[in-house]
Amino acid sequence: AAAAAAAVPAPTADAAAKGGESGAVVVASAPAPAAAAEEGLSLKAQILVLWGNVLFDRSQVRYHRDDKEWQEDCDAAVAKFNSAGCSKTDITRALMNHTSGYWKEEQTAMVAADGKK
């Protein structure tokens, strides 16, 4: 997406005909407020999902290293996924695939996907 008021050099018709570029500057218009708000929400959701993935992976590494605090990372990951608006089904499946095997049963994973222990 073009940044608001970003200056982008563009050739003029005369310069294009001559095969060269002029010093003309085209100013990109700002996106509509609704589109900007939607893009901001989408970006925020993507960041939350990435942050959740990092925490989820770290919880698996901590589990394999016998770190007793691995579940704190996993709980934080679930909170990030929920904040991002991820589907409960996706969160449930991720928990069921956690290397700890703590949420092997779908019902247990579904409860945890809601952010409950």
Short mmCIF file of C-alpha atoms in Angstrom, two decimals, residues 2-89:
data_model
loop_
_atom_site.label_atom_id
_atom_site.label_comp_id
_atom_site.label_asym_id
_atom_site.label_seq_id
_atom_site.Cartn_x
_atom_site.Cartn_y
_atom_site.Cartn_z
CA ALA A 2 1.22 3.47 -0.76
CA ALA A 3 2.09 5.63 2.19
CA ALA A 4 0.09 8.82 2.61
CA ALA A 5 1.72 11.79 0.90
CA ALA A 6 4.65 9.70 -0.31
CA ALA A 7 6.45 11.34 -3.19
CA VAL A 8 6.93 8.99 -6.14
CA PRO A 9 8.88 10.19 -9.17
CA ALA A 10 6.95 9.56 -12.39
CA PRO A 11 7.84 10.32 -15.99
CA THR A 12 5.78 12.93 -17.79
CA ALA A 13 4.22 12.20 -21.18
CA ASP A 14 6.90 14.31 -22.95
CA ALA A 15 9.72 12.63 -21.06
CA ALA A 16 8.30 9.18 -21.74
CA ALA A 17 8.11 9.98 -25.45
CA LYS A 18 11.76 11.04 -25.40
CA GLY A 19 12.72 7.96 -23.39
CA GLY A 20 13.79 9.95 -20.33
CA GLU A 21 12.42 10.91 -16.94
CA SER A 22 11.55 14.35 -15.74
CA GLY A 23 11.71 15.69 -12.23
CA ALA A 24 7.92 15.53 -11.93
CA VAL A 25 6.59 14.25 -8.62
CA VAL A 26 3.26 12.49 -8.13
CA VAL A 27 1.88 12.57 -4.61
CA ALA A 28 -0.01 9.43 -3.66
CA SER A 29 -3.32 10.05 -1.98
CA ALA A 30 -4.05 8.75 1.49
CA PRO A 31 -6.26 5.64 1.70
CA ALA A 32 -9.87 6.10 2.77
CA PRO A 33 -10.27 6.16 6.57
CA ALA A 34 -12.23 2.87 6.61
CA ALA A 35 -9.60 1.12 4.50
CA ALA A 36 -6.81 2.48 6.70
CA ALA A 37 -8.58 1.27 9.83
CA GLU A 38 -9.12 -2.19 8.31
CA GLU A 39 -5.49 -2.38 7.22
CA GLY A 40 -4.37 -1.37 10.71
CA LEU A 41 -6.49 -4.07 12.31
CA SER A 42 -5.18 -6.63 9.86
CA LEU A 43 -1.59 -5.63 10.57
CA LYS A 44 -2.21 -5.77 14.31
CA ALA A 45 -3.76 -9.23 13.98
CA GLN A 46 -0.79 -10.46 11.94
CA ILE A 47 1.63 -9.16 14.54
CA LEU A 48 -0.33 -10.87 17.32
CA VAL A 49 -0.31 -14.17 15.42
CA LEU A 50 3.45 -13.96 14.86
CA TRP A 51 4.01 -13.11 18.51
CA GLY A 52 1.79 -16.03 19.50
CA ASN A 53 3.75 -18.37 17.22
CA VAL A 54 7.03 -17.31 18.80
CA LEU A 55 5.63 -17.91 22.29
CA PHE A 56 4.11 -21.26 21.27
CA ASP A 57 7.40 -22.47 19.76
CA ARG A 58 9.32 -21.25 22.78
CA SER A 59 6.97 -23.19 25.06
CA GLN A 60 7.79 -26.36 23.12
CA VAL A 61 11.53 -25.74 23.40
CA ARG A 62 11.17 -25.01 27.12
CA TYR A 63 9.17 -28.23 27.55
CA HIS A 64 11.95 -30.26 25.91
CA ARG A 65 14.49 -28.59 28.17
CA ASP A 66 12.43 -29.56 31.24
CA ASP A 67 11.79 -25.90 32.06
CA LYS A 68 8.86 -25.87 34.47
CA GLU A 69 7.60 -22.52 33.11
CA TRP A 70 6.87 -23.77 29.57
CA GLN A 71 3.12 -23.58 30.10
CA GLU A 72 3.27 -19.84 30.86
CA ASP A 73 4.54 -19.26 27.30
CA CYS A 74 1.82 -21.47 25.87
CA ASP A 75 -0.89 -19.66 27.84
CA ALA A 76 0.48 -16.32 26.62
CA ALA A 77 0.48 -17.66 23.03
CA VAL A 78 -3.19 -18.66 23.34
CA ALA A 79 -4.00 -15.17 24.64
CA LYS A 80 -2.24 -13.61 21.61
CA PHE A 81 -4.10 -15.93 19.22
CA ASN A 82 -7.43 -15.03 20.83
CA SER A 83 -6.61 -11.31 20.67
CA ALA A 84 -5.79 -11.69 16.98
CA GLY A 85 -9.19 -13.26 16.35
CA CYS A 86 -7.91 -16.71 15.41
CA SER A 87 -10.53 -19.43 15.19
CA LYS A 88 -10.98 -21.62 18.25
CA THR A 89 -10.62 -24.66 15.98
#
